[in-house]
Coordinates of C-alpha atoms and ligand atoms in Angstrom, one line a residue:
Chain A
M1 CA -23.9 13.5 -16.8
I2 CA -25.0 9.9 -17.0
F3 CA -22.6 7.4 -15.7
N4 CA -21.3 5.8 -18.9
I5 CA -19.1 2.9 -17.8
N6 CA -18.0 1.9 -21.4
K7 CA -16.9 5.4 -22.2
I8 CA -15.1 5.7 -18.8
R9 CA -13.2 2.4 -19.3
K10 CA -12.0 3.6 -22.7
D11 CA -10.4 6.6 -21.0
F12 CA -8.0 4.3 -19.1
P13 CA -5.4 2.7 -21.4
A14 CA -4.0 0.5 -18.7
L15 CA -7.3 -1.3 -18.4
Q16 CA -7.2 -2.4 -22.1
Q17 CA -4.3 -4.8 -21.5
E18 CA -4.1 -8.6 -21.2
V19 CA -2.2 -10.4 -18.6
Y20 CA -1.5 -14.2 -19.0
K21 CA -3.6 -14.0 -22.2
K22 CA -6.7 -12.8 -20.3
P23 CA -8.1 -9.3 -20.1
L24 CA -6.7 -7.7 -17.0
V25 CA -9.0 -7.2 -14.1
Y26 CA -7.5 -4.5 -11.9
L27 CA -8.7 -4.7 -8.4
D28 CA -5.8 -3.2 -6.5
N29 CA -7.1 0.4 -6.5
A30 CA -6.5 0.9 -2.8
A31 CA -2.8 0.5 -3.5
T32 CA -2.7 2.7 -6.6
T33 CA -5.1 3.7 -9.3
Q34 CA -4.8 3.8 -13.1
K35 CA -4.5 7.1 -14.9
P36 CA -7.0 8.4 -17.5
Q37 CA -5.6 9.4 -20.9
A38 CA -6.2 13.1 -20.0
V39 CA -3.7 12.8 -17.1
I40 CA -1.1 11.1 -19.2
D41 CA -1.6 13.8 -21.9
R42 CA -1.2 16.5 -19.4
I43 CA 2.2 15.2 -18.3
V44 CA 3.3 14.9 -21.9
K45 CA 2.2 18.4 -22.6
Y46 CA 4.0 19.8 -19.6
N47 CA 7.2 18.0 -20.5
T48 CA 6.9 18.9 -24.2
Y49 CA 6.0 22.6 -24.0
E50 CA 6.0 23.9 -20.5
N51 CA 8.9 22.4 -18.6
S52 CA 10.7 25.1 -16.6
N53 CA 11.5 25.7 -12.9
I54 CA 8.8 27.5 -11.1
H55 CA 8.7 30.7 -9.0
R56 CA 12.3 31.5 -10.1
G57 CA 12.6 32.9 -13.6
V58 CA 11.3 36.0 -15.2
H59 CA 11.4 34.2 -18.6
Y60 CA 8.3 33.2 -20.5
L61 CA 8.4 29.5 -19.8
S62 CA 9.0 29.8 -16.1
Q63 CA 6.1 32.1 -15.9
K64 CA 3.9 29.7 -17.8
A65 CA 4.9 26.7 -15.6
T66 CA 4.4 28.8 -12.4
D67 CA 1.0 29.9 -13.5
A68 CA 0.0 26.3 -14.3
Y69 CA 1.3 25.1 -10.9
E70 CA -0.5 27.9 -9.0
Q71 CA -3.7 27.3 -11.0
A72 CA -3.6 23.7 -9.8
R73 CA -3.4 24.9 -6.3
I74 CA -6.5 27.1 -6.8
F75 CA -8.4 24.2 -8.4
I76 CA -7.6 21.9 -5.5
K77 CA -8.6 24.6 -3.0
E78 CA -12.0 24.5 -4.6
Y79 CA -12.1 20.8 -5.0
I80 CA -11.8 20.2 -1.2
N81 CA -13.2 23.6 -0.3
T82 CA -10.5 25.2 1.8
A83 CA -10.9 28.7 3.0
E84 CA -7.6 29.9 1.4
S85 CA -5.4 28.6 -1.4
H86 CA -2.3 29.0 0.7
E87 CA -3.7 26.3 3.0
I88 CA -2.9 23.8 0.2
I89 CA 0.7 22.5 0.5
F90 CA 2.0 20.3 -2.3
T91 CA 3.9 17.2 -1.1
K92 CA 4.9 14.0 -2.7
G93 CA 2.1 12.1 -1.0
T94 CA 0.2 11.2 2.2
T95 CA 3.2 9.8 4.0
E96 CA 5.2 13.1 3.5
S97 CA 2.2 15.2 4.4
I98 CA 1.7 13.3 7.7
N99 CA 5.4 13.4 8.5
I100 CA 5.5 17.2 8.0
I101 CA 2.8 17.6 10.6
A102 CA 4.0 15.0 13.1
S103 CA 7.5 16.4 13.0
S104 CA 6.6 20.1 13.1
F105 CA 3.9 19.7 15.7
G106 CA 6.1 17.4 17.8
K107 CA 8.9 19.9 17.8
K108 CA 6.9 22.8 18.7
F109 CA 4.1 21.6 21.0
L110 CA 4.7 18.1 22.4
K111 CA 6.0 17.7 25.9
K112 CA 6.6 14.8 28.3
D113 CA 3.5 12.8 29.2
D114 CA 1.3 14.5 26.6
E115 CA -0.9 12.2 24.6
I116 CA -1.6 11.6 20.9
I117 CA -4.6 9.6 19.9
I118 CA -4.7 7.4 16.8
S119 CA -6.9 4.3 15.9
T120 CA -6.3 0.6 15.7
M121 CA -6.9 0.7 11.9
E122 CA -4.2 3.2 10.9
H123 CA -1.9 2.6 8.0
H124 CA 1.7 2.5 9.1
S125 CA 2.1 6.0 7.5
N126 CA -0.3 7.4 10.1
L127 CA 1.1 5.4 13.0
V128 CA 4.8 5.3 12.9
P129 CA 5.4 9.1 12.6
W130 CA 3.2 9.7 15.7
Q131 CA 4.8 6.8 17.6
Q132 CA 8.3 8.1 16.8
V133 CA 7.4 11.7 17.7
C134 CA 6.0 10.4 21.0
I135 CA 9.2 8.4 21.8
E136 CA 11.3 11.5 21.0
N137 CA 9.3 13.7 23.4
R138 CA 8.4 11.0 26.0
A139 CA 4.8 11.5 25.2
H140 CA 2.3 8.6 24.9
L141 CA 0.4 7.1 22.0
K142 CA -3.2 6.2 22.7
V143 CA -5.2 3.9 20.4
I144 CA -9.0 4.0 19.7
P145 CA -10.2 0.4 19.9
I146 CA -12.5 -1.2 17.3
N147 CA -15.3 -3.9 17.3
E148 CA -15.3 -7.1 15.4
K149 CA -16.9 -5.4 12.4
G150 CA -13.9 -3.1 12.2
E151 CA -15.7 0.0 13.5
L152 CA -14.3 2.5 15.9
L153 CA -15.6 2.5 19.5
I154 CA -16.7 6.1 19.8
D155 CA -17.4 5.8 23.5
E156 CA -13.9 4.6 24.1
F157 CA -12.5 7.5 22.1
K158 CA -14.4 9.8 24.4
K159 CA -12.8 8.2 27.4
L160 CA -9.3 8.7 25.9
L161 CA -9.8 12.4 25.4
N162 CA -8.5 14.5 28.3
E163 CA -6.5 17.6 29.0
K164 CA -3.2 15.7 28.2
T165 CA -4.4 15.0 24.7
K166 CA -2.5 17.1 22.2
F167 CA -3.4 15.7 18.9
V168 CA -5.7 13.2 17.1
A169 CA -4.7 11.5 13.9
L170 CA -7.2 9.3 12.2
T171 CA -7.8 7.7 8.8
H172 CA -10.9 8.7 6.9
I173 CA -11.3 5.2 5.3
S174 CA -9.4 2.1 6.4
N175 CA -7.3 0.7 3.5
A176 CA -7.3 -2.8 5.1
L177 CA -11.0 -3.0 6.1
G178 CA -12.8 -0.4 4.0
T179 CA -14.5 1.1 7.1
I180 CA -15.6 4.8 6.6
N181 CA -15.0 6.5 10.0
P182 CA -17.3 9.1 11.4
V183 CA -14.6 11.7 11.2
K184 CA -16.8 14.7 11.5
E185 CA -18.2 13.5 14.9
I186 CA -14.7 12.7 16.1
I187 CA -13.4 16.1 15.0
E188 CA -16.2 17.8 16.9
M189 CA -15.5 15.9 20.1
A190 CA -11.7 16.6 19.9
H191 CA -12.3 20.3 19.3
K192 CA -14.3 20.4 22.6
F193 CA -10.9 19.8 24.2
D194 CA -9.2 22.2 21.8
V195 CA -7.3 19.3 20.2
P196 CA -6.4 19.5 16.5
V197 CA -7.3 16.6 14.2
L198 CA -5.4 15.3 11.2
I199 CA -7.4 13.1 8.8
D200 CA -5.5 10.6 6.6
G201 CA -7.5 11.0 3.5
A202 CA -5.4 8.6 1.3
Q203 CA -8.5 6.4 0.8
G204 CA -11.1 9.1 1.4
I205 CA -10.3 11.3 -1.6
P206 CA -11.0 8.7 -4.3
H207 CA -14.4 7.7 -2.9
L208 CA -16.0 10.6 -1.0
K209 CA -16.8 14.2 -1.5
I210 CA -14.4 16.0 0.7
D211 CA -15.2 19.4 2.1
V212 CA -12.6 20.3 4.7
Q213 CA -14.5 23.3 6.0
N214 CA -17.6 21.2 6.6
L215 CA -15.5 18.5 8.3
D216 CA -13.7 21.2 10.2
C217 CA -10.6 19.1 10.3
D218 CA -7.3 20.9 11.1
F219 CA -5.3 18.9 8.6
Y220 CA -6.3 16.6 5.6
C221 CA -3.7 14.6 3.7
F222 CA -3.9 12.6 0.5
S223 CA -1.8 11.1 -2.4
G224 CA -2.4 11.8 -6.0
H225 CA -1.7 8.3 -7.2
K226 CA -4.7 6.9 -5.3
V227 CA -7.0 9.3 -7.1
F228 CA -6.0 8.6 -10.7
A229 CA -3.1 11.1 -10.7
P230 CA 0.6 10.4 -11.0
M231 CA 2.8 9.1 -8.2
G232 CA 4.9 11.8 -6.5
S233 CA 2.0 14.2 -6.1
G234 CA 0.3 14.8 -2.8
V235 CA -1.5 17.4 -0.7
L236 CA -1.3 18.6 2.8
Y237 CA -4.2 20.8 3.8
G238 CA -3.8 22.7 7.0
K239 CA -5.8 25.4 8.6
E240 CA -4.0 28.7 8.2
K241 CA -3.9 29.2 12.0
W242 CA -2.0 26.0 12.5
L243 CA 0.3 26.3 9.5
E244 CA 1.3 29.7 10.6
K245 CA 2.2 28.4 14.1
L246 CA 4.2 25.3 12.9
P247 CA 7.9 25.5 12.1
P248 CA 9.1 24.4 8.6
F249 CA 9.9 20.8 8.1
Q250 CA 12.6 20.9 5.5
F251 CA 14.9 23.8 4.6
G252 CA 16.2 24.9 1.3
G253 CA 15.4 26.9 -1.7
E254 CA 11.9 28.3 -2.4
M255 CA 10.8 28.2 1.3
V256 CA 13.0 31.1 2.3
E257 CA 12.5 34.9 2.2
N258 CA 15.9 36.2 3.1
V259 CA 19.1 34.4 3.8
T260 CA 22.4 35.4 5.3
F261 CA 25.1 33.2 6.9
E262 CA 23.8 34.1 10.3
K263 CA 20.1 33.8 9.8
T264 CA 17.2 33.0 7.5
T265 CA 13.6 34.4 7.4
F266 CA 11.1 32.0 6.0
N267 CA 8.8 32.6 3.1
E268 CA 5.0 32.9 3.7
L269 CA 2.5 30.1 3.3
P270 CA 2.3 27.8 1.4
F271 CA 6.0 28.1 0.3
K272 CA 7.3 27.8 3.9
F273 CA 6.5 24.1 3.6
E274 CA 7.5 23.6 0.0
A275 CA 11.3 23.4 0.1
G276 CA 13.1 22.7 -3.1
T277 CA 11.8 22.1 -6.7
P278 CA 8.4 20.3 -6.5
N279 CA 7.1 17.6 -8.7
V280 CA 5.4 20.0 -11.1
E281 CA 4.3 17.5 -13.8
S282 CA 2.6 15.3 -11.2
I283 CA 0.9 18.2 -9.5
L284 CA -0.5 19.3 -12.9
G285 CA -1.6 15.6 -13.4
L286 CA -3.3 15.7 -10.1
E287 CA -5.3 18.8 -11.1
T288 CA -6.3 17.1 -14.3
A289 CA -7.3 13.9 -12.5
L290 CA -9.5 15.9 -10.1
R291 CA -11.1 17.8 -13.0
Y292 CA -11.8 14.4 -14.6
I293 CA -13.5 13.2 -11.4
S294 CA -15.5 16.4 -11.2
E295 CA -16.9 15.9 -14.7
I296 CA -18.2 12.5 -13.8
G297 CA -19.3 13.7 -10.4
I298 CA -18.0 12.2 -7.1
E299 CA -21.5 11.5 -5.9
N300 CA -22.2 9.4 -9.1
I301 CA -18.9 7.6 -8.5
A302 CA -19.8 6.9 -4.9
D303 CA -23.2 5.5 -5.9
Y304 CA -21.8 3.3 -8.6
E305 CA -19.0 2.0 -6.3
N306 CA -21.5 1.3 -3.6
D307 CA -23.5 -0.8 -6.0
L308 CA -20.4 -2.6 -7.0
L309 CA -19.4 -3.2 -3.3
N310 CA -22.9 -4.7 -2.5
Y311 CA -22.8 -6.9 -5.5
A312 CA -19.2 -8.1 -4.8
T313 CA -20.0 -8.7 -1.1
K314 CA -23.1 -10.7 -2.0
E315 CA -21.3 -12.8 -4.6
L316 CA -18.2 -13.5 -2.5
T317 CA -20.2 -14.4 0.6
K318 CA -21.8 -17.2 -1.4
I319 CA -18.5 -19.0 -1.6
D320 CA -18.3 -21.6 1.1
G321 CA -15.7 -20.9 3.8
L322 CA -15.0 -17.3 2.6
R323 CA -14.8 -14.8 5.4
I324 CA -14.8 -11.1 4.9
I325 CA -12.6 -9.1 7.3
G326 CA -14.2 -5.7 7.9
T327 CA -18.0 -5.6 7.8
A328 CA -18.7 -2.1 9.0
E329 CA -22.1 -0.6 8.3
K330 CA -20.4 2.3 6.4
K331 CA -17.9 0.9 4.0
A332 CA -16.0 2.0 0.9
S333 CA -15.4 -0.4 -2.0
V334 CA -12.7 -2.4 -0.4
I335 CA -13.1 -6.1 0.5
S336 CA -10.6 -7.9 2.6
F337 CA -11.2 -11.7 2.9
L338 CA -9.8 -15.1 3.7
I339 CA -10.8 -18.4 2.1
G340 CA -10.9 -21.2 4.7
N341 CA -7.4 -21.9 5.9
I342 CA -5.8 -21.0 2.6
H343 CA -2.8 -18.8 3.0
P344 CA -3.4 -15.4 1.4
Y345 CA -0.1 -15.7 -0.6
D346 CA -1.2 -18.9 -2.2
A347 CA -4.7 -17.6 -3.0
G348 CA -3.2 -14.4 -4.4
T349 CA -0.8 -16.4 -6.6
I350 CA -3.6 -18.3 -8.2
I351 CA -5.9 -15.3 -8.5
D352 CA -3.1 -13.4 -10.2
R353 CA -2.7 -16.3 -12.8
M354 CA -6.4 -15.9 -13.5
G355 CA -5.7 -12.4 -14.7
V356 CA -7.1 -10.7 -11.6
A357 CA -4.9 -8.2 -9.7
V358 CA -5.6 -8.2 -6.0
R359 CA -3.3 -7.5 -3.1
T360 CA -2.3 -10.0 -0.4
G361 CA -0.5 -9.4 2.8
H362 CA -0.9 -7.0 5.7
H363 CA -1.5 -3.9 3.6
C364 CA 0.9 -1.8 5.7
A365 CA -1.6 -2.0 8.6
Q366 CA -0.1 -4.8 10.8
P367 CA -1.7 -3.8 14.1
V368 CA -5.3 -4.1 12.8
L369 CA -4.6 -7.6 11.4
D370 CA -3.0 -8.5 14.7
W371 CA -6.2 -7.4 16.3
F372 CA -8.1 -9.8 14.1
D373 CA -5.4 -12.4 14.8
I374 CA -4.6 -13.1 11.1
P375 CA -1.3 -12.7 9.3
G376 CA -2.8 -11.0 6.2
T377 CA -5.8 -11.0 3.9
I378 CA -6.6 -11.0 0.2
R379 CA -7.9 -7.6 -0.7
A380 CA -10.0 -6.6 -3.7
S381 CA -10.5 -2.8 -4.0
F382 CA -12.7 -1.3 -6.6
A383 CA -12.7 1.9 -8.5
F384 CA -15.5 3.5 -10.6
Y385 CA -14.0 1.9 -13.8
N386 CA -14.5 -1.6 -12.5
T387 CA -17.6 -3.6 -13.5
K388 CA -19.9 -6.4 -12.3
D389 CA -18.4 -8.6 -15.0
E390 CA -15.0 -8.1 -13.3
V391 CA -16.5 -9.0 -9.9
D392 CA -17.6 -12.3 -11.6
R393 CA -14.1 -12.8 -12.8
L394 CA -12.9 -12.3 -9.3
V395 CA -15.4 -14.9 -8.0
E396 CA -14.3 -17.3 -10.7
A397 CA -10.6 -16.8 -9.7
V398 CA -11.4 -17.3 -6.0
L399 CA -13.2 -20.5 -6.8
Q400 CA -10.3 -21.7 -8.8
A401 CA -7.9 -20.9 -6.0
K402 CA -10.1 -22.7 -3.6
K403 CA -10.3 -25.8 -5.8
M404 CA -6.6 -26.0 -6.2
L405 CA -5.5 -25.2 -2.7
E406 CA -8.1 -26.7 -0.4
Chain B
M1 CA 24.0 -36.1 -8.6
T2 CA 25.6 -32.7 -9.2
I3 CA 23.6 -29.5 -9.0
P4 CA 23.5 -28.9 -12.8
E5 CA 22.4 -32.5 -13.2
I6 CA 19.5 -32.1 -10.8
E7 CA 18.6 -28.7 -12.5
N8 CA 18.5 -30.5 -15.8
Q9 CA 16.3 -33.2 -14.4
L10 CA 13.8 -30.7 -13.0
E11 CA 13.7 -28.8 -16.3
S12 CA 12.8 -32.0 -18.2
E13 CA 10.2 -32.9 -15.6
F14 CA 8.6 -29.5 -15.9
Q15 CA 8.4 -29.8 -19.6
Y16 CA 5.5 -32.2 -19.3
F17 CA 3.2 -29.7 -17.7
E18 CA 0.7 -28.5 -20.3
D19 CA -0.2 -25.2 -18.6
W20 CA 0.3 -23.1 -15.5
M21 CA -2.5 -25.0 -13.7
D22 CA -0.7 -28.3 -14.0
K23 CA 2.5 -26.8 -12.8
Y24 CA 0.9 -25.1 -9.8
N25 CA -1.1 -28.2 -9.0
Y26 CA 2.2 -30.0 -8.9
L27 CA 3.8 -27.4 -6.7
I28 CA 0.8 -27.5 -4.4
E29 CA 1.0 -31.3 -4.2
M30 CA 4.7 -31.1 -3.3
G31 CA 3.9 -28.4 -0.8
K32 CA 1.1 -30.3 0.9
S33 CA 2.7 -33.8 1.0
L34 CA 6.2 -33.0 2.1
P35 CA 6.9 -32.7 5.8
L36 CA 10.0 -30.6 5.2
I37 CA 11.1 -29.7 8.6
D38 CA 10.9 -31.1 12.1
P39 CA 8.4 -28.8 14.0
K40 CA 11.1 -28.5 16.7
L41 CA 13.2 -26.6 14.1
K42 CA 10.4 -24.1 13.4
I43 CA 11.8 -21.7 15.8
Q44 CA 12.4 -17.9 15.7
S45 CA 16.1 -18.3 15.0
N46 CA 15.4 -20.3 11.9
L47 CA 12.8 -18.0 10.6
I48 CA 13.3 -15.9 7.5
S49 CA 10.7 -13.2 7.5
G50 CA 9.2 -12.4 4.1
C51 CA 6.3 -10.2 4.8
Q52 CA 3.9 -12.3 2.6
S53 CA 4.8 -15.8 3.7
R54 CA 7.1 -17.1 6.4
V55 CA 10.0 -19.5 5.7
W56 CA 12.1 -21.6 8.1
L57 CA 15.5 -22.8 7.2
H58 CA 17.9 -25.2 9.0
A59 CA 21.3 -26.3 7.9
A60 CA 23.6 -29.1 9.1
Y61 CA 27.1 -30.1 8.0
E62 CA 27.6 -33.8 7.4
N63 CA 30.6 -35.5 5.7
G64 CA 31.6 -32.4 3.7
K65 CA 28.0 -31.7 2.5
I66 CA 25.3 -29.5 3.8
I67 CA 21.9 -30.8 4.6
F68 CA 19.2 -28.2 4.3
K69 CA 15.7 -28.5 5.8
A70 CA 13.1 -25.7 5.2
D71 CA 9.5 -25.1 5.4
S72 CA 6.9 -22.4 4.8
D73 CA 3.4 -21.5 6.0
A74 CA 2.3 -20.9 2.4
V75 CA 1.9 -24.1 0.3
I76 CA 3.1 -22.7 -3.1
T77 CA 6.2 -21.2 -1.3
K78 CA 6.7 -24.6 0.2
G79 CA 6.4 -26.3 -3.1
I80 CA 9.1 -24.1 -4.5
I81 CA 11.2 -24.7 -1.4
S82 CA 11.1 -28.4 -2.1
L83 CA 12.6 -27.8 -5.5
L84 CA 15.3 -25.7 -4.1
I85 CA 16.1 -28.3 -1.5
R86 CA 16.3 -31.0 -4.1
V87 CA 18.9 -28.9 -5.9
L88 CA 20.9 -27.5 -3.1
S89 CA 20.7 -30.0 -0.2
N90 CA 23.3 -32.7 0.2
Q91 CA 25.8 -30.8 -1.8
K92 CA 29.3 -29.4 -1.1
P93 CA 29.6 -25.8 0.1
D94 CA 31.6 -24.8 -3.0
D95 CA 29.0 -26.2 -5.4
I96 CA 26.2 -24.4 -3.5
L97 CA 28.1 -21.1 -3.6
N98 CA 28.6 -21.5 -7.4
A99 CA 25.0 -22.6 -8.1
K100 CA 23.3 -20.2 -10.5
L101 CA 19.8 -21.8 -10.1
E102 CA 18.9 -21.0 -13.7
F103 CA 16.3 -23.7 -13.7
I104 CA 13.9 -21.4 -11.8
D105 CA 13.9 -19.1 -14.8
K106 CA 13.6 -22.0 -17.3
I107 CA 10.6 -23.6 -15.6
D108 CA 9.1 -20.1 -15.4
L109 CA 8.8 -19.6 -11.7
K110 CA 11.1 -16.6 -11.6
E111 CA 8.4 -14.3 -10.5
H112 CA 8.4 -16.1 -7.1
L113 CA 12.0 -15.0 -6.6
S114 CA 11.3 -11.3 -7.3
P115 CA 11.9 -9.0 -4.4
T116 CA 8.4 -7.5 -4.7
R117 CA 6.9 -10.8 -3.8
S118 CA 8.7 -10.7 -0.4
N119 CA 7.7 -14.3 0.2
G120 CA 11.0 -15.2 1.9
L121 CA 12.4 -17.3 -1.0
L122 CA 15.0 -14.9 -2.2
S123 CA 16.2 -14.4 1.4
M124 CA 16.2 -18.1 1.8
I125 CA 18.5 -18.6 -1.1
K126 CA 20.8 -15.9 0.2
Q127 CA 20.8 -17.5 3.6
M128 CA 21.6 -20.9 2.1
K129 CA 24.6 -19.4 0.4
L130 CA 25.7 -17.8 3.6
Y131 CA 25.5 -21.2 5.4
A132 CA 27.7 -22.6 2.6
L133 CA 30.2 -19.9 3.1
A134 CA 30.2 -20.3 6.8
F135 CA 30.6 -24.1 6.8
K136 CA 33.3 -23.7 4.1
T137 CA 35.4 -21.4 6.3
K138 CA 34.8 -23.4 9.4
Y139 CA 35.6 -26.9 8.1
Q140 CA 37.9 -26.4 5.1
Ligands
LIG501 C1 -4.9 4.9 4.6 C2 -3.6 5.2 4.0 N1 -2.8 6.1 4.5 C3 -1.6 6.4 4.0 C4 -1.1 5.7 2.9 C5 0.3 6.1 2.3 O1 0.2 6.7 1.1 P1 1.5 7.0 0.2 O2 2.3 5.7 0.2 O3 1.0 7.4 -1.1 O4 2.2 8.1 0.9 C6 -1.9 4.7 2.3 C7 -1.4 4.0 1.1 O5 -1.4 2.8 1.0 C8 -3.2 4.5 2.8 O6 -4.0 3.5 2.3

């Protein structure tokens, strides 16, 4: 298929709006993405004709909803190429996926003075759960340092790995800097010490082709809403051998096999980790979103976005006093920047009034901004439905902010 | 002047702005030109942390009225602070407690007081009212 940007944009009703009487330029895709009509239609169809609780009834509708839900699991299995479909656990998002593993792994395997390795550029979601589980078990959190471009120091990571290391949790792509981490290399090194690795794929899934067997990661987590699907849908991929060993995270209906007042035996995978009624409509929306991406082709998307990133970087750098935070060699379409001494909040306010949606602040990754010794940045993050014209609108808005605030 | 009188005054002043740019230019001017707080008062205990911009607030009680001094590291936030100070400073605790601050809505700056902005302004107003309550209980 040829990458037809005009056709693609028409698929996203949210992009057709005006804000402050100007066509909306939506550049906050790292926070959440817009949904194509197909996803919206899928949710409406489910709620109109299929709504029923899953895995519970013998009746027709329940069967239909269950089939659709399990079909989504099979599609996602193929999409990220897991070995088994029961290695796909549905969650409400990346944060929940990470918490399940941090908590279950901590409970079962973590002891005093063990070590867990994360990186300087983690989102709070892939930092705080590990920090807390370390505190509970009197274990220690070790942090992979970065260089001034915002790239991991791999040699330093090697030095951190030792026989006390029990787990590595690392983001695939930094939401604050855009850095694409060499996760495959890291996973390989960790495995030499028999250490399992969790990849926070919240920003990886919308930009890259993900093949979990090729990466050989032990866990991969992502959120639907960052990949053109509804909020409240998420995935936790785990290798069967790990998911079998880990205790359940939450208890309730669905995840049990047999219950008496004295004792409960738990259901098999994936249900062991899916307590209670899941967000069926959002999961079906996630399947639809990933099908939509497959039709365009994730490689086509990556090429297009890379082009957009290069253009935006080139145009923004022309602005006097503008400084990009995060200049890794391998980057996704995320640009964090500062304009002279202008406070990001002020710049963001003016840019917003120009009809351009960007994010300002610390992007839930305070430690990495502390590392750069800045309180926050302005962040423009692009999706495959953005255009060079929109980059020009961003540049125009930045120039306006600069003019008013400097 | 009473709080409602100052609010009215601000509303009529803001009527003259032709568009959002004029209005924001004015706020930015206010934010840049006003030294709002003695640097000595920019201390941790006076800091109201919004996660987007930081706000410092100091209150003193003089002759039955409260004098507020406040500042921010973001200029637009500071500009809005200067409006709030104009309205609420040098007023009696009861009047501060009763102030509805409807002018913010009327001059179309309400979005800056939304919790999603987390710029510290909303917490600052809350804190001003708490000071009013505290001084009222202490001195009246
Ligand atoms: C890298 C990264 N990890 C985790 C998260 C958390 O995702 P969610 O809030 O959908 O659970 C985000 C979202 O901002 C992210 O960018």
